[in-house]
Short mmCIF file of C-alpha atoms and ligand atoms in Angstrom, two decimals:
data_model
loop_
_atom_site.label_atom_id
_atom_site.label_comp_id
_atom_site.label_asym_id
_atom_site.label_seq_id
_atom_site.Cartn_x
_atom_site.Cartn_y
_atom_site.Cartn_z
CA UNK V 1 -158.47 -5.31 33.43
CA UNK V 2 -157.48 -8.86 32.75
CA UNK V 3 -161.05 -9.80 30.99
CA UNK V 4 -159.93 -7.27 28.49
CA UNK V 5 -156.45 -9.57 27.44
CA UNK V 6 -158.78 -11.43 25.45
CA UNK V 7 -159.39 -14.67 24.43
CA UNK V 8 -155.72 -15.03 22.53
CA UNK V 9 -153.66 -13.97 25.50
CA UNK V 10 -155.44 -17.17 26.79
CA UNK V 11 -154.87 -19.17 23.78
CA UNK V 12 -151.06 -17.92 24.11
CA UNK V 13 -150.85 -19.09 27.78
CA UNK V 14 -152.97 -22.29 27.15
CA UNK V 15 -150.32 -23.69 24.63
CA UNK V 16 -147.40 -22.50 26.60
CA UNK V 17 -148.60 -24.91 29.46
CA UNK V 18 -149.56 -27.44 27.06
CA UNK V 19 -145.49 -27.39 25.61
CA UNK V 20 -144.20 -27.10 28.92
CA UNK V 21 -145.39 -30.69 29.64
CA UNK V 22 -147.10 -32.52 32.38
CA UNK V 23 -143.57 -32.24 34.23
CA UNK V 24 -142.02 -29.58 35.55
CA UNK V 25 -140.84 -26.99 32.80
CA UNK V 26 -137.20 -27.80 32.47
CA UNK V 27 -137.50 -31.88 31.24
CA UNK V 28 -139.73 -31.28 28.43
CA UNK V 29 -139.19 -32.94 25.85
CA UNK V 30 -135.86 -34.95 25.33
CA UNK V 31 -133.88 -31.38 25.88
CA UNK V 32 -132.38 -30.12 28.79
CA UNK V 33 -131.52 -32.82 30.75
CA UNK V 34 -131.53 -33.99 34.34
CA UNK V 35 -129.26 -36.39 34.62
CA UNK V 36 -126.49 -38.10 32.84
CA UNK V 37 -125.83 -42.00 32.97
CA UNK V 38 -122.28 -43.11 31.77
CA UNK V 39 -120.90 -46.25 30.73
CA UNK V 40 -117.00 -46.69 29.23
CA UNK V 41 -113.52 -47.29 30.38
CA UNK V 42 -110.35 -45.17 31.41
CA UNK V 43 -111.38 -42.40 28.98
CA UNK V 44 -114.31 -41.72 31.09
CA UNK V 45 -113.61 -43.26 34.52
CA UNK V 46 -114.21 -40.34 37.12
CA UNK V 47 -113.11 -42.50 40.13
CA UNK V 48 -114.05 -45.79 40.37
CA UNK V 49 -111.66 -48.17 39.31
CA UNK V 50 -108.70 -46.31 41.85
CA UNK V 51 -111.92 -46.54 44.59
CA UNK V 52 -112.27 -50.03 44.11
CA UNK V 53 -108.72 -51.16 43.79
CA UNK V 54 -107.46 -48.79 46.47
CA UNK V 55 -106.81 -51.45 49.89
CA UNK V 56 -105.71 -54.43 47.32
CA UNK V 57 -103.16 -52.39 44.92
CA UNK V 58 -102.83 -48.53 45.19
CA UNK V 59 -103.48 -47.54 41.50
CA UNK V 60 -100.69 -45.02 39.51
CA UNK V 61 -103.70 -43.32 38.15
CA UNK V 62 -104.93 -42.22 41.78
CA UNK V 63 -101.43 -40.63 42.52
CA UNK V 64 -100.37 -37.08 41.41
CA UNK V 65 -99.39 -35.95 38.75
CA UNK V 66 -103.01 -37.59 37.25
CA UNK V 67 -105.07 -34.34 38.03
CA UNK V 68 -102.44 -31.42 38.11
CA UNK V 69 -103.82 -29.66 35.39
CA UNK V 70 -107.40 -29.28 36.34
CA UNK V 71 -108.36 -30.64 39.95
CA UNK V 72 -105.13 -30.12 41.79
CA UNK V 73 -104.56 -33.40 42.68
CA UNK V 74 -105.68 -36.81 41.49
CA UNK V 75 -109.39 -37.96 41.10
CA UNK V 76 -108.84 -41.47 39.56
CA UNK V 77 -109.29 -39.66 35.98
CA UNK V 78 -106.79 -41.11 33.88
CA UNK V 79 -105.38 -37.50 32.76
CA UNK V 80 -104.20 -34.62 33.86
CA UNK V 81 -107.51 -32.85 33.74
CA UNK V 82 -111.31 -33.23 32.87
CA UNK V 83 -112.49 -36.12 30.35
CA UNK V 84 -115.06 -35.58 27.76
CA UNK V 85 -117.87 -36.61 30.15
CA UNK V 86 -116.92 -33.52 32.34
CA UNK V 87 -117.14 -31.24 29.57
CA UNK V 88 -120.41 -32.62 28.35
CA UNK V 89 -121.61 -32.06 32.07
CA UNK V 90 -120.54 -28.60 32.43
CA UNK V 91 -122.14 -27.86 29.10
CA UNK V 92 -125.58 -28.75 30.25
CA UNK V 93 -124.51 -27.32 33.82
CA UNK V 94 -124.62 -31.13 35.62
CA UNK V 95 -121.05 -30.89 37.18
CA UNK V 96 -120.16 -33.89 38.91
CA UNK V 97 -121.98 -36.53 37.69
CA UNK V 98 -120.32 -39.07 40.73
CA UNK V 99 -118.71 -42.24 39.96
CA UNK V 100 -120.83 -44.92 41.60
CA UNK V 101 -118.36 -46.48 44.07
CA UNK V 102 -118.00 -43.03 45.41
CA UNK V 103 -121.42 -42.10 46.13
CA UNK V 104 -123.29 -43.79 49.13
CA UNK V 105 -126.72 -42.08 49.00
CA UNK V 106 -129.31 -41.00 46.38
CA UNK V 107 -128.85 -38.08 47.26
CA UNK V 108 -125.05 -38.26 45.89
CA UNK V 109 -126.57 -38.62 42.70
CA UNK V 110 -128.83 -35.72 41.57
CA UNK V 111 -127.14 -35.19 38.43
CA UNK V 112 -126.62 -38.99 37.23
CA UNK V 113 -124.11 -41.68 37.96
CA UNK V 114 -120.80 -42.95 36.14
CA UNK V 115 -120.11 -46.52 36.23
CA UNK V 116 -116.95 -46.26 33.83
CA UNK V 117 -114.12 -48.12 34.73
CA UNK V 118 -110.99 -47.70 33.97
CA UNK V 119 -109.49 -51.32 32.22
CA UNK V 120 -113.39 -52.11 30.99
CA UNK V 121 -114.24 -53.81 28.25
CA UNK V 122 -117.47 -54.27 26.27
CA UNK V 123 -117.56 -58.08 26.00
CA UNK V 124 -117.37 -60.24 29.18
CA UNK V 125 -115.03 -62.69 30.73
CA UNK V 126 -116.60 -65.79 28.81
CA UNK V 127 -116.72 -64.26 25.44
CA UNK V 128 -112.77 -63.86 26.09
CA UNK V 129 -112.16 -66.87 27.62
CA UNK V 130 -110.76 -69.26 24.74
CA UNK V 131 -109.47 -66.61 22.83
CA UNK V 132 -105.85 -66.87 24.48
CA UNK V 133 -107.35 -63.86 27.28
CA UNK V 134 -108.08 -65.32 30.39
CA UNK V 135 -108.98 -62.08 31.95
CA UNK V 136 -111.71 -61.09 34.44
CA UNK V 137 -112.83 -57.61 33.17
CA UNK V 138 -115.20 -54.99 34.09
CA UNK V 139 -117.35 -55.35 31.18
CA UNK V 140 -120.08 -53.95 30.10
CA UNK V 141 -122.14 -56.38 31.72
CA UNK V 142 -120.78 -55.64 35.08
CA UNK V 143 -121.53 -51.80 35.05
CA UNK V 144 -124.97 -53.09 33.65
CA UNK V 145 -125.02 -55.02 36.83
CA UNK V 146 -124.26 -51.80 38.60
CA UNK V 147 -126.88 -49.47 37.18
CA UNK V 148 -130.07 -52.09 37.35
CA UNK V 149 -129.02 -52.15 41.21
CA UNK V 150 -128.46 -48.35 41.44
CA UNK V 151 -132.24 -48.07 39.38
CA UNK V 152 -133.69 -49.87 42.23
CA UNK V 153 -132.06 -47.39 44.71
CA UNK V 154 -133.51 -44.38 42.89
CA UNK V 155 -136.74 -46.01 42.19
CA UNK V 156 -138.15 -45.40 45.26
CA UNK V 157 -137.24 -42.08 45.24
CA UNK V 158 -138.15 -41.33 41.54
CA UNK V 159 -139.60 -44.07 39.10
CA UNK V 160 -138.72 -41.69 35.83
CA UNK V 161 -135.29 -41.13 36.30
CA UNK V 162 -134.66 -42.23 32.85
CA UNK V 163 -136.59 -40.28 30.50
CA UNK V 164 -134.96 -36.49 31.11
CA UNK V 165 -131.58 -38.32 31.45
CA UNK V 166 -128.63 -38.37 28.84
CA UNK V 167 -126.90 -41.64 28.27
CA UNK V 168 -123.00 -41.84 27.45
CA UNK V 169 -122.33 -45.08 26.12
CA UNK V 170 -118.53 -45.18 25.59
CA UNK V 171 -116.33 -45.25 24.42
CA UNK V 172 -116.42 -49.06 25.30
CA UNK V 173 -114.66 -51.70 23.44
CA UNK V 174 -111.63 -50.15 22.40
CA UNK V 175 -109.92 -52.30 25.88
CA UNK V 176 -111.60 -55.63 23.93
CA UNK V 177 -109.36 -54.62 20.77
CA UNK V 178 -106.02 -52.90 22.24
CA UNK V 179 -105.70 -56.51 25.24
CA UNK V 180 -105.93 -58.60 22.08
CA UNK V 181 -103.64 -56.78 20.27
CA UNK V 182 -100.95 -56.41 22.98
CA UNK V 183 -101.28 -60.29 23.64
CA UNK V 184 -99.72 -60.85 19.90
CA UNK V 185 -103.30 -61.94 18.96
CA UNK V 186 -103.47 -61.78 15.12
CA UNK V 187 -105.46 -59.19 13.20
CA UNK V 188 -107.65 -61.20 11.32
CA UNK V 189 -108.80 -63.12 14.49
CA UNK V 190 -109.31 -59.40 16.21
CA UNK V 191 -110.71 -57.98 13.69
CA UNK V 192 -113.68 -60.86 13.96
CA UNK V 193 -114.24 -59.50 17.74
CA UNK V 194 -115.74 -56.34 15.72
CA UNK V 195 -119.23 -57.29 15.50
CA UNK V 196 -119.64 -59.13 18.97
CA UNK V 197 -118.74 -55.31 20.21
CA UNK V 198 -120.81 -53.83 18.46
CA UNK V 199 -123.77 -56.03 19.00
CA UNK V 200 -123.02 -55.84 22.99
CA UNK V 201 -123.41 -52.01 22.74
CA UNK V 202 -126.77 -52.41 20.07
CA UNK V 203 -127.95 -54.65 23.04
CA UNK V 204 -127.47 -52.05 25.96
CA UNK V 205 -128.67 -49.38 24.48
CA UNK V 206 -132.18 -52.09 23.69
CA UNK V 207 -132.49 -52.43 27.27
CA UNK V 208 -131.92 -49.20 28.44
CA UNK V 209 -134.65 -48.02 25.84
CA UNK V 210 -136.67 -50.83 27.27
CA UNK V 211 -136.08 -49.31 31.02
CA UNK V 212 -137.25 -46.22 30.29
CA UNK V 213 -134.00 -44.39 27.87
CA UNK V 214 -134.90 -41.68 25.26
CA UNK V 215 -131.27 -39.78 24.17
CA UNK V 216 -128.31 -41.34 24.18
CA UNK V 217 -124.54 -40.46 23.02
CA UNK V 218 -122.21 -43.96 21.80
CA UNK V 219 -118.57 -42.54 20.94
CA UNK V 220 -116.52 -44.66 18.74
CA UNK V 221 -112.98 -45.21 18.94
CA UNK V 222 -109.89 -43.58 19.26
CA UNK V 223 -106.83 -43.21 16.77
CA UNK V 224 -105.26 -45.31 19.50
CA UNK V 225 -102.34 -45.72 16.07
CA UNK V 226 -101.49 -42.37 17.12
CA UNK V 227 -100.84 -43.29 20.98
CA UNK V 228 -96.98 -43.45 22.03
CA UNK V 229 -97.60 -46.67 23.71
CA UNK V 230 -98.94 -48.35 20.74
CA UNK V 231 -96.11 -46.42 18.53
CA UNK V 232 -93.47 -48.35 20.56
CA UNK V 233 -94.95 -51.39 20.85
CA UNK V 234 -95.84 -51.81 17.25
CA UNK V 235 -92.75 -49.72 16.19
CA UNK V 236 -91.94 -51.28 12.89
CA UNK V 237 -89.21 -50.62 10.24
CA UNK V 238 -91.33 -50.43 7.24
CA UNK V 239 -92.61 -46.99 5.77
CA UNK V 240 -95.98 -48.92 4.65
CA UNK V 241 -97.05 -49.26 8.22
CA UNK V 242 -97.31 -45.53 9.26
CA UNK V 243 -99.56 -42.71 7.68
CA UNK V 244 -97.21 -40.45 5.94
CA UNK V 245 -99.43 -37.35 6.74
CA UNK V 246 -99.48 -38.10 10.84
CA UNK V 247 -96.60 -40.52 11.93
CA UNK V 248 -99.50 -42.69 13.28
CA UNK V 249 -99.79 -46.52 12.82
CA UNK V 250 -102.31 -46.79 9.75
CA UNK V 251 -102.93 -50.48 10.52
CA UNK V 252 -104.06 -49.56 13.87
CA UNK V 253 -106.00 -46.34 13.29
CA UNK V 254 -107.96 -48.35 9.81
CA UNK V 255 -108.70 -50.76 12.95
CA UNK V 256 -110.99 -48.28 14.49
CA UNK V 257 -112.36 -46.69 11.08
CA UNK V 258 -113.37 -50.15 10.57
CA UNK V 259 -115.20 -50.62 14.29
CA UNK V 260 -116.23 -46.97 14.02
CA UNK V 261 -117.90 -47.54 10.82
CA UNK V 262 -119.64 -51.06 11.82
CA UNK V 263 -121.02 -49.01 15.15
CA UNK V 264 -122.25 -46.35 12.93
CA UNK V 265 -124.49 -48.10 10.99
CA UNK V 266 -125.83 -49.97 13.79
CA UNK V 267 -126.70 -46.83 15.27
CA UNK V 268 -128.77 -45.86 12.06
CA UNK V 269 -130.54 -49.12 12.35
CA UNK V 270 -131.34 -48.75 15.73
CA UNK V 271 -132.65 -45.21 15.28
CA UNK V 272 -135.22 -46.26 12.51
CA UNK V 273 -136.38 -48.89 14.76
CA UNK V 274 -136.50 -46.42 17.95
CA UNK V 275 -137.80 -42.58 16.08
CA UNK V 276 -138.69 -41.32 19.29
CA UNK V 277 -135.33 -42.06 20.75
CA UNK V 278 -132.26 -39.81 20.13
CA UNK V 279 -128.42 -41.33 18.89
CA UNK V 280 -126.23 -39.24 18.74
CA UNK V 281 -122.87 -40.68 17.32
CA UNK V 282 -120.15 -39.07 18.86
CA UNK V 283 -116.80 -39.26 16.22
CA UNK V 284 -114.11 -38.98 18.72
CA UNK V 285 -111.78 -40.54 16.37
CA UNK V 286 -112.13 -37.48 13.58
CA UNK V 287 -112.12 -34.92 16.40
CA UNK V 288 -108.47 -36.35 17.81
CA UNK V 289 -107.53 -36.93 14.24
CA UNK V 290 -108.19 -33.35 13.38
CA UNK V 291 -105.31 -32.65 15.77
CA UNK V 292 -102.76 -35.15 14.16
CA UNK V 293 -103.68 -33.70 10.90
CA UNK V 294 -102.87 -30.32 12.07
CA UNK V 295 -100.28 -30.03 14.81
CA UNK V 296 -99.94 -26.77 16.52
CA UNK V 297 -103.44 -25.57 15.41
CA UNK V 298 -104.87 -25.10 18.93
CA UNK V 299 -101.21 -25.30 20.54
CA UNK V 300 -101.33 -29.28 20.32
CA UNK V 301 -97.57 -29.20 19.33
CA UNK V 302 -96.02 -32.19 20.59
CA UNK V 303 -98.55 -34.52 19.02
CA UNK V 304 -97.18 -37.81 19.10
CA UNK V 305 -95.57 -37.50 22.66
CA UNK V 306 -96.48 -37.92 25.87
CA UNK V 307 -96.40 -35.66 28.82
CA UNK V 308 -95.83 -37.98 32.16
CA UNK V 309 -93.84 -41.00 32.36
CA UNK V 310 -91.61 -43.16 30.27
CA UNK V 311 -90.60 -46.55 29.49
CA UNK V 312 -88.87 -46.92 32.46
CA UNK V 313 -90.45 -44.69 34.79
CA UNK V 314 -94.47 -45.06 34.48
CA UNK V 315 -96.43 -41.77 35.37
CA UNK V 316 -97.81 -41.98 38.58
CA UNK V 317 -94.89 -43.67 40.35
CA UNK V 318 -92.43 -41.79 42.12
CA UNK V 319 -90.21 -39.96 40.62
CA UNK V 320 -91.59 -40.42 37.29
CA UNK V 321 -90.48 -37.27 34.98
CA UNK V 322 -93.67 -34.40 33.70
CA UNK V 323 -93.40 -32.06 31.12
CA UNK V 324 -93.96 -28.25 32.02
CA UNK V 325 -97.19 -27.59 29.74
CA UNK V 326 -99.12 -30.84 29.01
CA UNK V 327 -101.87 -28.94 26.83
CA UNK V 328 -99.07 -28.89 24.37
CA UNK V 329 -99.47 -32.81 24.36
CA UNK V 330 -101.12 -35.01 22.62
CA UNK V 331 -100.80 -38.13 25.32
CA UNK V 332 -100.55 -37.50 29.26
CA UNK V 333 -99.30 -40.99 29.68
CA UNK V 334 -98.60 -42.50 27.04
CA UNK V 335 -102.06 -44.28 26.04
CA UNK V 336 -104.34 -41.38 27.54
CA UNK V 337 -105.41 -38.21 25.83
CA UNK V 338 -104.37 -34.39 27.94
CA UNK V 339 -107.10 -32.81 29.08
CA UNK V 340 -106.65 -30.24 25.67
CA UNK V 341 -107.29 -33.20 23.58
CA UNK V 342 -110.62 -33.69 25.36
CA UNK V 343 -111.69 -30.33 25.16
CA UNK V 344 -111.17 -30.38 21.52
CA UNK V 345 -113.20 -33.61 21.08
CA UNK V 346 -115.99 -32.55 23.74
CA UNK V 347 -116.46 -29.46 21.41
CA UNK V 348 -116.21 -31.10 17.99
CA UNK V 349 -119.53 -33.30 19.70
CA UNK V 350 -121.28 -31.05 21.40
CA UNK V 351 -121.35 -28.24 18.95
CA UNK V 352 -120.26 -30.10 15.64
CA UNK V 353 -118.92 -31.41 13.23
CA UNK V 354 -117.83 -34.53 14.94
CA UNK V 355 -121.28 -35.49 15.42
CA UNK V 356 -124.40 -37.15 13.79
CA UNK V 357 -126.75 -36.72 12.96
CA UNK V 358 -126.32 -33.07 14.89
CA UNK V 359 -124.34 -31.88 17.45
CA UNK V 360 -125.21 -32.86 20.95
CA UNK V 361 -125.92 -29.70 22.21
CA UNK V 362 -128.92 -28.95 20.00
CA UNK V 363 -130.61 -32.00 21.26
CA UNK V 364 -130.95 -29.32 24.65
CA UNK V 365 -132.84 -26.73 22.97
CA UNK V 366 -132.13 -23.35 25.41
CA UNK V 367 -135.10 -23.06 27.11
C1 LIG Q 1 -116.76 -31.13 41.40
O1 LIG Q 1 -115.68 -31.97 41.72
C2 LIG Q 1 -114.46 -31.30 41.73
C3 LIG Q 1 -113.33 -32.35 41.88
O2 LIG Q 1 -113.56 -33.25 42.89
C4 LIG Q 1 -114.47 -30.25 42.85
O3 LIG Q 1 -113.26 -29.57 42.86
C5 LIG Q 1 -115.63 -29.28 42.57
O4 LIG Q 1 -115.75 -28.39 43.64
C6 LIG Q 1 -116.93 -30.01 42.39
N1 LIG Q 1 -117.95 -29.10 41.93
C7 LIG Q 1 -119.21 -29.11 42.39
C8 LIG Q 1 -120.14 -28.13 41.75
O5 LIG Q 1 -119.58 -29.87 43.26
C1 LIG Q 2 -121.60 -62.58 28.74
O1 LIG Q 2 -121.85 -62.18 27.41
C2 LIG Q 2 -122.68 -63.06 26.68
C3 LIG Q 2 -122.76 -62.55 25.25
O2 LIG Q 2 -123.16 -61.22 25.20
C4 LIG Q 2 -124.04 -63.18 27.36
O3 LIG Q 2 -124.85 -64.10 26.66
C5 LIG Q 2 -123.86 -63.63 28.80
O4 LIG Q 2 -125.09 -63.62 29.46
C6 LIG Q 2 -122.90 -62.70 29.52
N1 LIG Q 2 -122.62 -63.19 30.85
C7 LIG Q 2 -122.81 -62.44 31.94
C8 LIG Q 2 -122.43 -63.08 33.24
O5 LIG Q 2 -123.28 -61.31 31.92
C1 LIG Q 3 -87.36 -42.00 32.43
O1 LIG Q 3 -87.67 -41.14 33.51
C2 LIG Q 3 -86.78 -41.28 34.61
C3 LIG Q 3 -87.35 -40.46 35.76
O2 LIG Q 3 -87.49 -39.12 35.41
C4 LIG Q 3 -85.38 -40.85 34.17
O3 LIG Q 3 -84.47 -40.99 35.26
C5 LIG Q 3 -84.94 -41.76 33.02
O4 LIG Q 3 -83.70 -41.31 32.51
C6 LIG Q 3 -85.95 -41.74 31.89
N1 LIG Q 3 -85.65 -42.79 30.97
C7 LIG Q 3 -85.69 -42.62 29.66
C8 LIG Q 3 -85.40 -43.81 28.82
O5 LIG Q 3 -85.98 -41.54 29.14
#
């Protein structure tokens, strides 16, 4: 007889519905989330930069082999496989968060939007402009300009779109460093671009609180010292220059400590100012360092190679030459991770310890 349950079954179901929100059961909270939202550059493109240059200049990095390991063919990902924002999908079972110049409708985006970009870079055109880089890039600013227009899409579909949703915020700014770099622009004078980054990624994730944001992940840097690309192009005959225990550049990879450690504490600022907000600092750097440190320890063997392509022979054009296992690799191309390095950092985030202040996953309690 249900009068017989008793006034604490009632109690019981009472505060069940009151933690299960005004919403529907699976946003409460900040866990378990709806949607994901991404912002970066090649490491996270999913399609957008080979969709938009497509007619004008048919991109390498929308021509096989980019895909053979995981897709079958290419996708515009800049590897051979899935990036870190595919694995952090999967993980809280949103596969396919689109890229935002392939989706037309709403509808195309149920589980978020990407507006990464291969090439991007956090600061904009005029903020390079002067510096000896006249360059045009897709900054920050412009997927900015993408999302606000996409919000207005969605907001007459959904005005909260925001608050259940997961924001990936890099990694963004590493383009600003390695262009400078690679133009022969002194260290000194790039190493003084390190807080206009910064403060253009404090500033984003202030507006996207502002619109409505509540958990976000911002991924520093790579150990882009440890890149082949960067390895030739800064090859240099002195032993001070490399890191005994890796074979990477150390000038290069203290580079990115030094960004990664400027971002960092912005972060903690930001969280005292925002409590009910969630940062998550995502330490890709340690997580692909933990590899250099230890080749062959998850079958990473050739560490400091890369899989497709050469000097001469770029992968992605014809005839370029592929190795027979790239999850052996280190680099697919030369500058981008294999899909095994971005399983290893996805996990090192999402379940620790390359995260603060906790691993990604637990900020999705299982419901
Ligand atoms: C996700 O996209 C990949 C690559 O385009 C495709 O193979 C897969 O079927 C898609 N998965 C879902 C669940 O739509
Ligand atoms: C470019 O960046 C600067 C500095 O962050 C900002 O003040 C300016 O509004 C930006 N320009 C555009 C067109 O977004
Ligand atoms: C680069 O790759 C091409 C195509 O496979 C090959 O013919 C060429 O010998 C390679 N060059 C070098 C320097 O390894």
């Amino acid at each position: 007889m249900w009068w017989l349950l008793g006034r604490h079954f009632w109690l019981a179901l009472a505060v069940s519905y009151a933690l299960l929100g005004t919403g529907n059961g699976a946003s409460s909270a900040l866990g378990c989330y709806s949607r994901i939202f991404s912002f970066g550059d090649s490491l996270t493109d999913t399609g957008n930069y080979v969709r938009l240059t497509a007619k004008k200049n048919p991109s390498p990095y929308g021509a096989p082999p980019y895909g053979t390991t995981f897709f079958g063919h290419p996708t515009g990902r800049a590897s051979d496989g899935r990036l870190v924002i595919d694995f952090i999908a999967q993980e809280f079972g949103l596969a396919n968060v689109t890229a935002i110049q392939e989706g037309t409708a709403p509808s195309d985006f149920q589980h978020g939007a990407n507006f990464a970009i291969i090439s991007a870079t956090a600061n904009n055109g005029s903020f390079f402009a002067g510096k000896g880089m006249d360059i045009t890039p897709f900054s920050l600013d412009t997927q900015m300009f993408w999302f606000r227009a996409h919000m207005q899409q969605l907001a007459a579909q959904n005005s909260n779109v925001l608050s259940d949703a997961l924001v990936a915020l890099g990694e963004i700014g590493g383009n600003d460093y390695n262009f400078a770099f690679s133009r022969g622009i002194p260290r000194e004078k790039v190493r003084a671009f390190v807080p206009a980054v910064v403060e253009k990624l404090a500033a984003t994730v202030e507006e996207l609180i502002g619109m409505g944001a509540r958990a976000f992940m911002v991924p520093g840097n790579l150990p882009f010292g440890c890149a082949p690309l960067y390895l030739r192009r800064f090859r240099s005959n002195s032993a001070g220059d490399y890191d005994p225990a890796t074979g990477c550049l150390s000038w290069f990879n203290g580079f990115a400590e030094h960004h990664n450690r400027v971002l960092s504490k912005r972060l903690d600022q930001l969280r005292l100012l925002h409590p009910d907000v969630t940062i998550v600092y995502a330490d890709w750097y340690g997580a692909m360092m933990s590899i250099f440190q230890d080749p062959g320890r998850l079958g990473i063997t050739n560490t400091l190679l890369s899989c497709c392509g050469n000097q001469s022979v770029a992968c992605g054009k014809p005839g370029c030459a592929v190795c027979n296992d790239p999850s052996t690799y280190g680099s697919w191309d030369g500058t981008h991770p294999t899909e095994a390095v971005y399983k290893v950092i996805a996990d090192g985030v999402l379940h620790g310890p390359h995260a603060s202040p906790l691993p990604l996953a637990k900020t999705c309690p299982p419901s």
